[in-house]
Coordinates of C-alpha atoms in Angstrom, one line a residue:
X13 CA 97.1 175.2 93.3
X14 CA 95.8 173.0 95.7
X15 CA 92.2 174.0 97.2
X16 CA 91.1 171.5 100.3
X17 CA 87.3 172.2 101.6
X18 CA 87.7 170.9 105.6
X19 CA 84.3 172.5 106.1
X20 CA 81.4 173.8 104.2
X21 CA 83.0 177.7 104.1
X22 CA 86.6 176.7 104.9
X23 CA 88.9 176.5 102.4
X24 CA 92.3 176.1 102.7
X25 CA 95.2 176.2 100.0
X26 CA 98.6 175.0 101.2
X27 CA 101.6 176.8 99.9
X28 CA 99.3 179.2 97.9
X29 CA 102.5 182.0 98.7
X30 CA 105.9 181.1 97.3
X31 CA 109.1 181.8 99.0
X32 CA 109.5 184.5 96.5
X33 CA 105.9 185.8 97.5
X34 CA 106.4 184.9 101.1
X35 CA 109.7 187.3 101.6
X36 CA 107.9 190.3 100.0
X37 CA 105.4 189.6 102.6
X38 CA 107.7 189.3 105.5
X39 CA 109.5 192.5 103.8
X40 CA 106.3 194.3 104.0
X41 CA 105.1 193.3 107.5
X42 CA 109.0 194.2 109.3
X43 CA 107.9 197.2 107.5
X44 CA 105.0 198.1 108.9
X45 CA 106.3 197.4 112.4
X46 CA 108.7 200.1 112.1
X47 CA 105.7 202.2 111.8
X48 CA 103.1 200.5 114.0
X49 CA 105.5 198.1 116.5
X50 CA 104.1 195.0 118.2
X51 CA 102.0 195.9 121.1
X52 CA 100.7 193.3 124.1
X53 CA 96.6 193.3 123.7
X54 CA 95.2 192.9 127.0
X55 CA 92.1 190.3 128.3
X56 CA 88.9 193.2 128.9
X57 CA 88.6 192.9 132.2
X58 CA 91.1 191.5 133.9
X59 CA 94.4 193.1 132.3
X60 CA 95.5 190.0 131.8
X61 CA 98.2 190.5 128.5
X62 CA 97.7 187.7 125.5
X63 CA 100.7 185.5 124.7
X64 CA 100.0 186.7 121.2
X65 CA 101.7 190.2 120.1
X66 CA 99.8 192.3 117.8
X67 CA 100.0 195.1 115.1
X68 CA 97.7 196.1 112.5
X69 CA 97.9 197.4 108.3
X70 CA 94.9 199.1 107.2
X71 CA 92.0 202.1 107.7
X72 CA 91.0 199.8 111.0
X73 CA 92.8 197.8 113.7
X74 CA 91.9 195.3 116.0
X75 CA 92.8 196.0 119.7
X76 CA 91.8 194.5 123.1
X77 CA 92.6 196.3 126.6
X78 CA 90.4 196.6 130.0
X79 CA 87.9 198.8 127.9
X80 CA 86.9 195.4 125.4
X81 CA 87.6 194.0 122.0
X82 CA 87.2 196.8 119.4
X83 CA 88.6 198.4 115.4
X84 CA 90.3 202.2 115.8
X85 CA 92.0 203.8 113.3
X86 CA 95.0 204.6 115.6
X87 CA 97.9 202.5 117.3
X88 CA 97.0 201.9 121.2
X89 CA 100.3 203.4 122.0
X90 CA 101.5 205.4 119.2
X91 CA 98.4 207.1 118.5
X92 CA 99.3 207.0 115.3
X93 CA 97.2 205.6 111.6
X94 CA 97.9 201.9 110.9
X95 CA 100.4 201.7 107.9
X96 CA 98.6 201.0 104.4
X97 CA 98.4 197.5 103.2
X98 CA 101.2 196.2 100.7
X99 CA 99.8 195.1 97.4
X100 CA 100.4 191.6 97.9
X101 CA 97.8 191.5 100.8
X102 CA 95.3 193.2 98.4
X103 CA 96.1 190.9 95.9
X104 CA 95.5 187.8 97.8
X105 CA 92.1 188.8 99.1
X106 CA 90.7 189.6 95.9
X107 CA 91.9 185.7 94.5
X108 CA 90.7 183.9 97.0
X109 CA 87.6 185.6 99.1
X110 CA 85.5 186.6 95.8
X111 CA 84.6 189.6 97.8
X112 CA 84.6 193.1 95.7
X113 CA 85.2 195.4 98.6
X114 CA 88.5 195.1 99.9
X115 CA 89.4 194.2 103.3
X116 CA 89.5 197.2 106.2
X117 CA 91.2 195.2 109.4
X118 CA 94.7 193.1 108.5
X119 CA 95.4 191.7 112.0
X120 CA 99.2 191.4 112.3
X121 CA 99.9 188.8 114.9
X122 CA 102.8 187.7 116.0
X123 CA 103.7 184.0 117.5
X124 CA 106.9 183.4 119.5
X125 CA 107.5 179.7 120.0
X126 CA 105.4 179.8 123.5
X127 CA 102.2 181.2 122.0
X128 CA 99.0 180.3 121.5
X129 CA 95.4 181.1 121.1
X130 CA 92.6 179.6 122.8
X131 CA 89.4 178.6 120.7
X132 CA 87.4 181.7 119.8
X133 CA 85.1 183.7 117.5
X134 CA 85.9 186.1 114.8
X135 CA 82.8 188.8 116.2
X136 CA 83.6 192.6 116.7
X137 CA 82.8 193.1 112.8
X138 CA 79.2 194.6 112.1
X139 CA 78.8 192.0 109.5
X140 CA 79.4 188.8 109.3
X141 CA 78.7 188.4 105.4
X142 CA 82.3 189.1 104.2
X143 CA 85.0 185.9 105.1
X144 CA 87.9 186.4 107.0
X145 CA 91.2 185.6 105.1
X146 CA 94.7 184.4 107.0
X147 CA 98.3 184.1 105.5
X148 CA 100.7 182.5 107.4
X149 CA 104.4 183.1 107.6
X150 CA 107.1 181.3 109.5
X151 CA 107.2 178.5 111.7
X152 CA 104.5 175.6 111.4
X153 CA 101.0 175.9 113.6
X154 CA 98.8 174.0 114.9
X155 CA 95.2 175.1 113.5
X156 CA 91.9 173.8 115.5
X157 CA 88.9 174.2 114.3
X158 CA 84.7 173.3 115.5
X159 CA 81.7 174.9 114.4
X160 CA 79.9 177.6 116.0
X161 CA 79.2 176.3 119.8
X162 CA 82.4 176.3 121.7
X163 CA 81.4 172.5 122.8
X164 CA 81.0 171.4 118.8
X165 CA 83.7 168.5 118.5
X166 CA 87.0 170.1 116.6
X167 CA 89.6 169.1 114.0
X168 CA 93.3 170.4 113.8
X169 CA 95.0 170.7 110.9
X170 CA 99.2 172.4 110.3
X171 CA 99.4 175.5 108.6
X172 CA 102.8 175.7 107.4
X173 CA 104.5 179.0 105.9
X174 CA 103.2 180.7 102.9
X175 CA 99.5 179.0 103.7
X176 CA 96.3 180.4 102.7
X177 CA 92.9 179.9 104.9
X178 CA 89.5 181.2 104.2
X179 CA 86.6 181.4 107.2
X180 CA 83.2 182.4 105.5
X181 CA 79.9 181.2 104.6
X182 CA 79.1 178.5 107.3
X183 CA 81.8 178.5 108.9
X184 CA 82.2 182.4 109.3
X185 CA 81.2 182.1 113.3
X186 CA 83.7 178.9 113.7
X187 CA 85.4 178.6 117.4
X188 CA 88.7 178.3 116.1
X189 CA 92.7 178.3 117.5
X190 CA 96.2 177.8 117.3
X191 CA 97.1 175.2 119.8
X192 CA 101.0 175.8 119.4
X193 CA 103.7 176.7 117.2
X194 CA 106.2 174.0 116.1
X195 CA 109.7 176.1 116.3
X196 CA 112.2 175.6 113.7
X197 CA 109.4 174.0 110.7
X198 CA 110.5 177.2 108.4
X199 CA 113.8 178.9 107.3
X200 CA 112.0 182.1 105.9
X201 CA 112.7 183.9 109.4
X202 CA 116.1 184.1 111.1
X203 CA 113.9 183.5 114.6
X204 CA 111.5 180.9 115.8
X205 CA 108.1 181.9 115.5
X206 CA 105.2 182.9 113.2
X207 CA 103.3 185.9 111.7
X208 CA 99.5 185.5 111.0
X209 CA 97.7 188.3 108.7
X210 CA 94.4 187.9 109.2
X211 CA 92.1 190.3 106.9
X212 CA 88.8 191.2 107.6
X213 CA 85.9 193.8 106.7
X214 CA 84.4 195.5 109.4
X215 CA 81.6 197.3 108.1
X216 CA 79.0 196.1 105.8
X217 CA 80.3 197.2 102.0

């Protein structure tokens, strides 16, 4: 398996999942959005809603409304507990972070052709000693990456379905984005877009 180093910390392994491996995954994640469906996190503040949709597997879940950026245990809406995460999730973490406690956040997010996220921080955890770990299904993205000032020149790479990225050690505090989706790059869904599972630890192990 191909391993590519873009930064001290980065690591990224194309096609670490196999279409095999990447349809359990979709499986899983259509799932869990039965249970926990796609909600709209909102810009603190303003109200404004991201172009990014959002659900969450695990103990904790990442939301954003007028209130802030914050983990709960619960859906925003449903009020419900995020649905477990499947084994294939697990399994991935433990191969690729080296990191013995398992992850506590997996960020569902969901990218119709039109979205996109502007450069940012990975920061609500308490510590920022355990990476962050993405799989990518569906449609092609386009992955930018700096260092950790927002004016740090950037890079962008193309994360293609069934991808593998690790954030950690230097580049833990990174300003990174997805400048756009590239519809129609993957057959695995019957609909343009792309899922991102982004998983994380939250509290110090």
């Amino acid at each position: 398996m191909q391993r590519l180093e873009l930064a001290p910390g980065l690591i990224w392994w194309p096609g670490h999942l196999d279409r095999p491996a990447q349809e359990r995954l979709l499986a899983a994640v259509e799932r869990a959005l039965e249970e926990a469906p796609l909600f709209s996190p909102r810009m603190p503040r303003t109200g404004q809603p991201f172009s990014v949709r959002m659900s969450n597997f695990g103990p904790l879940g990442w939301v954003a409304d007028e209130a802030g950026y914050r983990y709960q245990p619960f859906h925003p809406d449903t009020r419900r507990p995020w649905p477990e995460f499947p084994p294939d999730v697990l399994e991935a973490w433990h191969a690729l972070t080296g990191w013995t406690a398992p992850p506590e956040a997996g960020l569902i997010n969901w990218y119709g052709p039109e979205a996109r996220m502007g450069l940012h921080q990975d920061r609500d955890e308490q510590d920022f000693t355990a990476p962050v770990l993405s799989l990518s299904l569906g449609d092609t993205a386009v992955f930018r990456f700096g260092g950790d000032t927002r004016r740090a020149p950037t890079r962008s790479i193309r994360l293609a379905s069934g991808d593998a990225l690790l954030i950690g050690g230097d580049s833990r505090l990174a300003f990174h984005g997805i400048d756009r989706i590239l519809p129609g790059t993957s057959t695995l869904m019957g609909q343009p877009g792309r899922f991102n599972l982004t998983l994380r630890r939250v509290t110090p192990p």
